[in-house]
Amino acid sequence: MSTPTHVYRKLRGGGFSWKGHGRLWRAEDHLLEVTSIYVSESYRRFFFQDVRAFIVQRTNLRAIWAAIFGGVGTVCALIASATWWAGISNSSEDWHVALYIPTALFGLAALVFLVLCVINLSLGQTCRCHVLTSTGWHALSAPTRVGKANHTQAEIISIVQAAQGPAPTAGPPPL
C-alpha cells in the first residue's frame, strides 16, 4: 500500500528562535512547521479543518536587538577613536604604531555591529505568530517579521475559510 505524497509550498518568512530556524510549508490540507537546529529537525502539522485562529502579535525584539547592536557598535567606535587619538597625540613615541592594531580591530567590530543594527531595523517590526486549534494555542517559530506574517496570515485565513466553509450566520437557531 503506497502512502500519499504531499506537495508542499514554502510560505514567506522564516524565523530564528531559541528552538532553532523555523519555516512554514503549505500542503493541500495542512500547514507544516519545520524547526531545525544543527542536524535535528522537528515537525508540527496543523490541519486547516482544525485551525480556529491565526494570530500575529507584535513584539519589541527589534528595539532590543537594535539597542544591543547599536550600543556595542558605539562602544567599539569610541574605543577605536580613543586608541586612534592616543596614537596620533603620541606620535613622537616609538610605541604609538602599536595602537593602530586595536584601532583597526575595534573599528572593524564597530562597523560590523552598526551594519547589523541597520539590517535589523530595515527588516521591519518583529512579531510572534500563534495558531489556535482544538488542542490549544501553538506558538510558531516562523515568521518573525510583521510584513511577512501579515502576508502569511492572509493566505492561511483564505485557505482555512475555503476548507471549513462559510461561517455560520448570527441569529437564533432554526425551529
mmCIF file of N, CA and C in Angstrom, residues 50-154:
data_model
loop_
_atom_site.group_PDB
_atom_site.id
_atom_site.type_symbol
_atom_site.label_atom_id
_atom_site.label_comp_id
_atom_site.label_asym_id
_atom_site.label_seq_id
_atom_site.Cartn_x
_atom_site.Cartn_y
_atom_site.Cartn_z
ATOM 1 N N ASP A 50 -8.914 22.087 11.414
ATOM 2 C CA ASP A 50 -8.828 22.268 12.865
ATOM 3 C C ASP A 50 -8.422 23.671 13.286
ATOM 4 N N VAL A 51 -7.928 24.482 12.361
ATOM 5 C CA VAL A 51 -7.436 25.816 12.713
ATOM 6 C C VAL A 51 -8.615 26.728 13.029
ATOM 7 N N ARG A 52 -8.575 27.330 14.206
ATOM 8 C CA ARG A 52 -9.629 28.267 14.605
ATOM 9 C C ARG A 52 -9.184 29.716 14.457
ATOM 10 N N ALA A 53 -7.882 29.971 14.628
ATOM 11 C CA ALA A 53 -7.374 31.347 14.508
ATOM 12 C C ALA A 53 -5.883 31.312 14.188
ATOM 13 N N PHE A 54 -5.432 32.357 13.510
ATOM 14 C CA PHE A 54 -4.009 32.578 13.237
ATOM 15 C C PHE A 54 -3.719 33.997 13.703
ATOM 16 N N ILE A 55 -2.946 34.134 14.766
ATOM 17 C CA ILE A 55 -2.730 35.419 15.420
ATOM 18 C C ILE A 55 -1.307 35.903 15.168
ATOM 19 N N VAL A 56 -1.188 37.194 14.826
ATOM 20 C CA VAL A 56 0.113 37.852 14.687
ATOM 21 C C VAL A 56 0.209 38.884 15.803
ATOM 22 N N GLN A 57 1.176 38.710 16.695
ATOM 23 C CA GLN A 57 1.350 39.589 17.851
ATOM 24 C C GLN A 57 2.691 40.310 17.735
ATOM 25 N N ARG A 58 2.647 41.638 17.746
ATOM 26 C CA ARG A 58 3.884 42.421 17.653
ATOM 27 C C ARG A 58 4.711 42.280 18.931
ATOM 28 N N THR A 59 6.041 42.283 18.753
ATOM 29 C CA THR A 59 6.953 42.205 19.892
ATOM 30 C C THR A 59 7.957 43.354 19.832
ATOM 31 N N ASN A 60 8.726 43.512 20.898
ATOM 32 C CA ASN A 60 9.731 44.573 20.980
ATOM 33 C C ASN A 60 11.144 44.068 20.697
ATOM 34 N N LEU A 61 11.283 42.874 20.156
ATOM 35 C CA LEU A 61 12.620 42.324 19.919
ATOM 36 C C LEU A 61 13.441 43.169 18.959
ATOM 37 N N ARG A 62 12.782 43.820 18.017
ATOM 38 C CA ARG A 62 13.510 44.674 17.069
ATOM 39 C C ARG A 62 14.230 45.792 17.818
ATOM 40 N N ALA A 63 13.538 46.449 18.734
ATOM 41 C CA ALA A 63 14.141 47.543 19.500
ATOM 42 C C ALA A 63 15.230 47.029 20.439
ATOM 43 N N ILE A 64 15.010 45.860 21.025
ATOM 44 C CA ILE A 64 16.006 45.298 21.937
ATOM 45 C C ILE A 64 17.294 44.970 21.181
ATOM 46 N N TRP A 65 17.160 44.295 20.021
ATOM 47 C CA TRP A 65 18.356 43.968 19.238
ATOM 48 C C TRP A 65 19.020 45.224 18.678
ATOM 49 N N ALA A 66 18.224 46.220 18.303
ATOM 50 C CA ALA A 66 18.809 47.475 17.811
ATOM 51 C C ALA A 66 19.611 48.153 18.918
ATOM 52 N N ALA A 67 19.092 48.133 20.142
ATOM 53 C CA ALA A 67 19.818 48.735 21.266
ATOM 54 C C ALA A 67 21.109 47.972 21.561
ATOM 55 N N ILE A 68 21.049 46.649 21.500
ATOM 56 C CA ILE A 68 22.250 45.847 21.766
ATOM 57 C C ILE A 68 23.300 46.073 20.682
ATOM 58 N N PHE A 69 22.898 45.913 19.410
ATOM 59 C CA PHE A 69 23.854 46.100 18.313
ATOM 60 C C PHE A 69 24.379 47.530 18.270
ATOM 61 N N GLY A 70 23.485 48.502 18.421
ATOM 62 C CA GLY A 70 23.898 49.904 18.389
ATOM 63 C C GLY A 70 24.788 50.271 19.560
ATOM 64 N N GLY A 71 24.459 49.756 20.746
ATOM 65 C CA GLY A 71 25.271 50.043 21.932
ATOM 66 C C GLY A 71 26.666 49.458 21.838
ATOM 67 N N VAL A 72 26.759 48.196 21.449
ATOM 68 C CA VAL A 72 28.077 47.559 21.312
ATOM 69 C C VAL A 72 28.871 48.228 20.196
ATOM 70 N N GLY A 73 28.196 48.569 19.085
ATOM 71 C CA GLY A 73 28.875 49.256 17.983
ATOM 72 C C GLY A 73 29.393 50.622 18.391
ATOM 73 N N THR A 74 28.600 51.349 19.180
ATOM 74 C CA THR A 74 29.024 52.673 19.643
ATOM 75 C C THR A 74 30.207 52.571 20.599
ATOM 76 N N VAL A 75 30.162 51.612 21.523
ATOM 77 C CA VAL A 75 31.281 51.425 22.456
ATOM 78 C C VAL A 75 32.554 51.055 21.690
ATOM 79 N N CYS A 76 32.443 50.167 20.717
ATOM 80 C CA CYS A 76 33.616 49.797 19.908
ATOM 81 C C CYS A 76 34.145 50.998 19.130
ATOM 82 N N ALA A 77 33.241 51.826 18.603
ATOM 83 C CA ALA A 77 33.669 53.020 17.866
ATOM 84 C C ALA A 77 34.368 54.008 18.796
ATOM 85 N N LEU A 78 33.875 54.164 20.019
ATOM 86 C CA LEU A 78 34.522 55.069 20.979
ATOM 87 C C LEU A 78 35.910 54.566 21.369
ATOM 88 N N ILE A 79 36.035 53.255 21.576
ATOM 89 C CA ILE A 79 37.352 52.695 21.907
ATOM 90 C C ILE A 79 38.310 52.864 20.730
ATOM 91 N N ALA A 80 37.821 52.634 19.510
ATOM 92 C CA ALA A 80 38.666 52.819 18.322
ATOM 93 C C ALA A 80 39.096 54.272 18.195
ATOM 94 N N SER A 81 38.179 55.199 18.456
ATOM 95 C CA SER A 81 38.530 56.626 18.390
ATOM 96 C C SER A 81 39.551 57.000 19.449
ATOM 97 N N ALA A 82 39.380 56.459 20.665
ATOM 98 C CA ALA A 82 40.314 56.777 21.752
ATOM 99 C C ALA A 82 41.711 56.233 21.459
ATOM 100 N N THR A 83 41.791 54.998 20.955
ATOM 101 C CA THR A 83 43.123 54.451 20.659
ATOM 102 C C THR A 83 43.762 55.158 19.463
ATOM 103 N N TRP A 84 42.945 55.558 18.494
ATOM 104 C CA TRP A 84 43.491 56.316 17.360
ATOM 105 C C TRP A 84 44.007 57.669 17.842
ATOM 106 N N TRP A 85 43.231 58.339 18.703
ATOM 107 C CA TRP A 85 43.648 59.642 19.220
ATOM 108 C C TRP A 85 44.914 59.513 20.064
ATOM 109 N N ALA A 86 45.012 58.433 20.861
ATOM 110 C CA ALA A 86 46.221 58.224 21.661
ATOM 111 C C ALA A 86 47.429 57.987 20.754
ATOM 112 N N GLY A 87 47.247 57.292 19.652
ATOM 113 C CA GLY A 87 48.350 57.065 18.711
ATOM 114 C C GLY A 87 48.774 58.336 18.009
ATOM 115 N N ILE A 88 47.810 59.190 17.642
ATOM 116 C CA ILE A 88 48.120 60.448 16.960
ATOM 117 C C ILE A 88 48.794 61.429 17.915
ATOM 118 N N SER A 89 48.280 61.516 19.141
ATOM 119 C CA SER A 89 48.827 62.513 20.072
ATOM 120 C C SER A 89 50.204 62.115 20.603
ATOM 121 N N ASN A 90 50.552 60.838 20.540
ATOM 122 C CA ASN A 90 51.872 60.383 20.986
ATOM 123 C C ASN A 90 52.716 59.918 19.802
ATOM 124 N N SER A 91 52.676 60.663 18.719
ATOM 125 C CA SER A 91 53.385 60.229 17.512
ATOM 126 C C SER A 91 54.907 60.293 17.658
ATOM 127 N N SER A 92 55.393 61.016 18.654
ATOM 128 C CA SER A 92 56.847 61.072 18.840
ATOM 129 C C SER A 92 57.368 59.822 19.550
ATOM 130 N N GLU A 93 56.490 59.083 20.197
ATOM 131 C CA GLU A 93 56.905 57.862 20.897
ATOM 132 C C GLU A 93 57.038 56.713 19.889
ATOM 133 N N ASP A 94 57.883 55.746 20.225
ATOM 134 C CA ASP A 94 58.078 54.603 19.334
ATOM 135 C C ASP A 94 56.893 53.631 19.364
ATOM 136 N N TRP A 95 56.196 53.556 20.477
ATOM 137 C CA TRP A 95 55.129 52.570 20.639
ATOM 138 C C TRP A 95 53.792 53.026 20.058
ATOM 139 N N HIS A 96 53.705 54.236 19.512
ATOM 140 C CA HIS A 96 52.410 54.737 19.041
ATOM 141 C C HIS A 96 51.860 53.921 17.868
ATOM 142 N N VAL A 97 52.739 53.263 17.115
ATOM 143 C CA VAL A 97 52.291 52.453 15.981
ATOM 144 C C VAL A 97 51.504 51.233 16.468
ATOM 145 N N ALA A 98 51.857 50.712 17.654
ATOM 146 C CA ALA A 98 51.163 49.544 18.200
ATOM 147 C C ALA A 98 49.701 49.848 18.513
ATOM 148 N N LEU A 99 49.341 51.120 18.694
ATOM 149 C CA LEU A 99 47.948 51.471 18.990
ATOM 150 C C LEU A 99 47.052 51.385 17.758
ATOM 151 N N TYR A 100 47.619 51.322 16.582
ATOM 152 C CA TYR A 100 46.790 51.253 15.379
ATOM 153 C C TYR A 100 46.158 49.868 15.198
ATOM 154 N N ILE A 101 46.741 48.842 15.800
ATOM 155 C CA ILE A 101 46.149 47.499 15.702
ATOM 156 C C ILE A 101 44.815 47.440 16.450
ATOM 157 N N PRO A 102 44.734 47.847 17.742
ATOM 158 C CA PRO A 102 43.413 47.846 18.390
ATOM 159 C C PRO A 102 42.455 48.845 17.750
ATOM 160 N N THR A 103 43.001 49.929 17.191
ATOM 161 C CA THR A 103 42.133 50.879 16.486
ATOM 162 C C THR A 103 41.449 50.193 15.311
ATOM 163 N N ALA A 104 42.213 49.445 14.538
ATOM 164 C CA ALA A 104 41.632 48.749 13.384
ATOM 165 C C ALA A 104 40.661 47.660 13.824
ATOM 166 N N LEU A 105 41.013 46.896 14.860
ATOM 167 C CA LEU A 105 40.138 45.814 15.318
ATOM 168 C C LEU A 105 38.823 46.352 15.884
ATOM 169 N N PHE A 106 38.904 47.363 16.747
ATOM 170 C CA PHE A 106 37.677 47.929 17.313
ATOM 171 C C PHE A 106 36.875 48.689 16.259
ATOM 172 N N GLY A 107 37.556 49.303 15.313
ATOM 173 C CA GLY A 107 36.842 49.969 14.218
ATOM 174 C C GLY A 107 36.078 48.975 13.352
ATOM 175 N N LEU A 108 36.705 47.832 13.071
ATOM 176 C CA LEU A 108 36.032 46.788 12.299
ATOM 177 C C LEU A 108 34.845 46.214 13.075
ATOM 178 N N ALA A 109 35.032 45.983 14.372
ATOM 179 C CA ALA A 109 33.929 45.480 15.201
ATOM 180 C C ALA A 109 32.780 46.490 15.240
ATOM 181 N N ALA A 110 33.102 47.779 15.345
ATOM 182 C CA ALA A 110 32.063 48.815 15.344
ATOM 183 C C ALA A 110 31.295 48.802 14.035
ATOM 184 N N LEU A 111 32.010 48.666 12.932
ATOM 185 C CA LEU A 111 31.359 48.620 11.624
ATOM 186 C C LEU A 111 30.419 47.418 11.514
ATOM 187 N N VAL A 112 30.869 46.250 11.969
ATOM 188 C CA VAL A 112 30.042 45.043 11.894
ATOM 189 C C VAL A 112 28.772 45.208 12.724
ATOM 190 N N PHE A 113 28.905 45.690 13.964
ATOM 191 C CA PHE A 113 27.731 45.829 14.828
ATOM 192 C C PHE A 113 26.781 46.907 14.328
ATOM 193 N N LEU A 114 27.291 47.985 13.791
ATOM 194 C CA LEU A 114 26.403 49.024 13.273
ATOM 195 C C LEU A 114 25.704 48.573 11.986
ATOM 196 N N VAL A 115 26.368 47.772 11.160
ATOM 197 C CA VAL A 115 25.699 47.204 9.978
ATOM 198 C C VAL A 115 24.607 46.227 10.413
ATOM 199 N N LEU A 116 24.873 45.409 11.433
ATOM 200 C CA LEU A 116 23.842 44.514 11.960
ATOM 201 C C LEU A 116 22.649 45.295 12.499
ATOM 202 N N CYS A 117 22.910 46.425 13.133
ATOM 203 C CA CYS A 117 21.832 47.279 13.642
ATOM 204 C C CYS A 117 20.976 47.815 12.498
ATOM 205 N N VAL A 118 21.612 48.282 11.440
ATOM 206 C CA VAL A 118 20.874 48.822 10.288
ATOM 207 C C VAL A 118 20.066 47.718 9.598
ATOM 208 N N ILE A 119 20.648 46.532 9.454
ATOM 209 C CA ILE A 119 19.918 45.416 8.835
ATOM 210 C C ILE A 119 18.705 45.054 9.675
ATOM 211 N N ASN A 120 18.882 44.966 10.991
ATOM 212 C CA ASN A 120 17.771 44.638 11.879
ATOM 213 C C ASN A 120 16.651 45.666 11.766
ATOM 214 N N LEU A 121 17.000 46.935 11.727
ATOM 215 C CA LEU A 121 15.978 47.979 11.627
ATOM 216 C C LEU A 121 15.298 47.975 10.263
ATOM 217 N N SER A 122 16.032 47.630 9.217
ATOM 218 C CA SER A 122 15.436 47.644 7.878
ATOM 219 C C SER A 122 14.514 46.450 7.629
ATOM 220 N N LEU A 123 14.643 45.378 8.392
ATOM 221 C CA LEU A 123 13.780 44.213 8.201
ATOM 222 C C LEU A 123 12.355 44.445 8.696
ATOM 223 N N GLY A 124 12.145 45.433 9.533
ATOM 224 C CA GLY A 124 10.792 45.751 9.983
ATOM 225 C C GLY A 124 10.489 45.239 11.380
ATOM 226 N N GLN A 125 9.267 45.534 11.813
ATOM 227 C CA GLN A 125 8.794 45.198 13.156
ATOM 228 C C GLN A 125 8.789 43.681 13.368
ATOM 229 N N THR A 126 9.184 43.244 14.561
ATOM 230 C CA THR A 126 9.179 41.822 14.888
ATOM 231 C C THR A 126 7.817 41.404 15.421
ATOM 232 N N CYS A 127 7.548 40.113 15.326
ATOM 233 C CA CYS A 127 6.263 39.603 15.796
ATOM 234 C C CYS A 127 6.404 38.158 16.248
ATOM 235 N N ARG A 128 5.336 37.673 16.827
ATOM 236 C CA ARG A 128 5.217 36.279 17.250
ATOM 237 C C ARG A 128 3.903 35.762 16.690
ATOM 238 N N CYS A 129 3.914 34.616 16.049
ATOM 239 C CA CYS A 129 2.698 34.054 15.447
ATOM 240 C C CYS A 129 2.217 32.861 16.263
ATOM 241 N N HIS A 130 0.893 32.750 16.375
ATOM 242 C CA HIS A 130 0.262 31.657 17.108
ATOM 243 C C HIS A 130 -0.854 31.069 16.262
ATOM 244 N N VAL A 131 -1.068 29.777 16.412
ATOM 245 C CA VAL A 131 -2.188 29.091 15.774
ATOM 246 C C VAL A 131 -3.059 28.525 16.887
ATOM 247 N N LEU A 132 -4.364 28.787 16.801
ATOM 248 C CA LEU A 132 -5.313 28.223 17.755
ATOM 249 C C LEU A 132 -6.010 27.048 17.090
ATOM 250 N N THR A 133 -5.893 25.886 17.710
ATOM 251 C CA THR A 133 -6.592 24.694 17.233
ATOM 252 C C THR A 133 -7.445 24.159 18.376
ATOM 253 N N SER A 134 -8.077 23.035 18.159
ATOM 254 C CA SER A 134 -8.914 22.446 19.207
ATOM 255 C C SER A 134 -8.083 21.976 20.394
ATOM 256 N N THR A 135 -6.792 21.764 20.210
ATOM 257 C CA THR A 135 -5.928 21.331 21.310
ATOM 258 C C THR A 135 -5.288 22.492 22.059
ATOM 259 N N GLY A 136 -5.460 23.727 21.603
ATOM 260 C CA GLY A 136 -4.933 24.895 22.304
ATOM 261 C C GLY A 136 -4.104 25.797 21.409
ATOM 262 N N TRP A 137 -3.411 26.737 22.073
ATOM 263 C CA TRP A 137 -2.554 27.695 21.370
ATOM 264 C C TRP A 137 -1.207 27.056 21.089
ATOM 265 N N HIS A 138 -0.699 27.293 19.888
ATOM 266 C CA HIS A 138 0.609 26.774 19.497
ATOM 267 C C HIS A 138 1.435 27.941 18.954
ATOM 268 N N ALA A 139 2.562 28.229 19.611
ATOM 269 C CA ALA A 139 3.460 29.288 19.144
ATOM 270 C C ALA A 139 4.278 28.759 17.975
ATOM 271 N N LEU A 140 4.347 29.547 16.909
ATOM 272 C CA LEU A 140 5.115 29.168 15.724
ATOM 273 C C LEU A 140 6.482 29.835 15.762
ATOM 274 N N SER A 141 7.476 29.166 15.203
ATOM 275 C CA SER A 141 8.818 29.747 15.164
ATOM 276 C C SER A 141 9.024 30.625 13.936
ATOM 277 N N ALA A 142 8.072 30.659 13.030
ATOM 278 C CA ALA A 142 8.173 31.495 11.832
ATOM 279 C C ALA A 142 6.777 31.941 11.449
ATOM 280 N N PRO A 143 6.615 33.019 10.790
ATOM 281 C CA PRO A 143 7.558 34.102 10.507
ATOM 282 C C PRO A 143 7.736 35.006 11.723
ATOM 283 N N THR A 144 8.821 35.782 11.730
ATOM 284 C CA THR A 144 9.124 36.642 12.872
ATOM 285 C C THR A 144 9.095 38.127 12.535
ATOM 286 N N ARG A 145 8.729 38.491 11.325
ATOM 287 C CA ARG A 145 8.605 39.901 10.933
ATOM 288 C C ARG A 145 7.169 40.162 10.491
ATOM 289 N N VAL A 146 6.626 41.325 10.869
ATOM 290 C CA VAL A 146 5.206 41.623 10.692
ATOM 291 C C VAL A 146 4.779 41.599 9.230
ATOM 292 N N GLY A 147 5.569 42.158 8.332
ATOM 293 C CA GLY A 147 5.181 42.212 6.926
ATOM 294 C C GLY A 147 4.947 40.829 6.335
ATOM 295 N N LYS A 148 5.878 39.927 6.559
ATOM 296 C CA LYS A 148 5.737 38.570 6.035
ATOM 297 C C LYS A 148 4.668 37.799 6.801
ATOM 298 N N ALA A 149 4.521 38.095 8.091
ATOM 299 C CA ALA A 149 3.492 37.416 8.880
ATOM 300 C C ALA A 149 2.096 37.812 8.423
ATOM 301 N N ASN A 150 1.883 39.081 8.084
ATOM 302 C CA ASN A 150 0.571 39.510 7.595
ATOM 303 C C ASN A 150 0.240 38.842 6.264
ATOM 304 N N HIS A 151 1.224 38.712 5.396
ATOM 305 C CA HIS A 151 1.009 38.026 4.117
ATOM 306 C C HIS A 151 0.666 36.558 4.360
ATOM 307 N N THR A 152 1.404 35.905 5.253
ATOM 308 C CA THR A 152 1.142 34.506 5.586
ATOM 309 C C THR A 152 -0.227 34.349 6.228
ATOM 310 N N GLN A 153 -0.585 35.282 7.110
ATOM 311 C CA GLN A 153 -1.885 35.233 7.774
ATOM 312 C C GLN A 153 -3.026 35.334 6.763
ATOM 313 N N ALA A 154 -2.916 36.251 5.816
ATOM 314 C CA ALA A 154 -3.966 36.400 4.803
ATOM 315 C C ALA A 154 -4.097 35.132 3.964
#
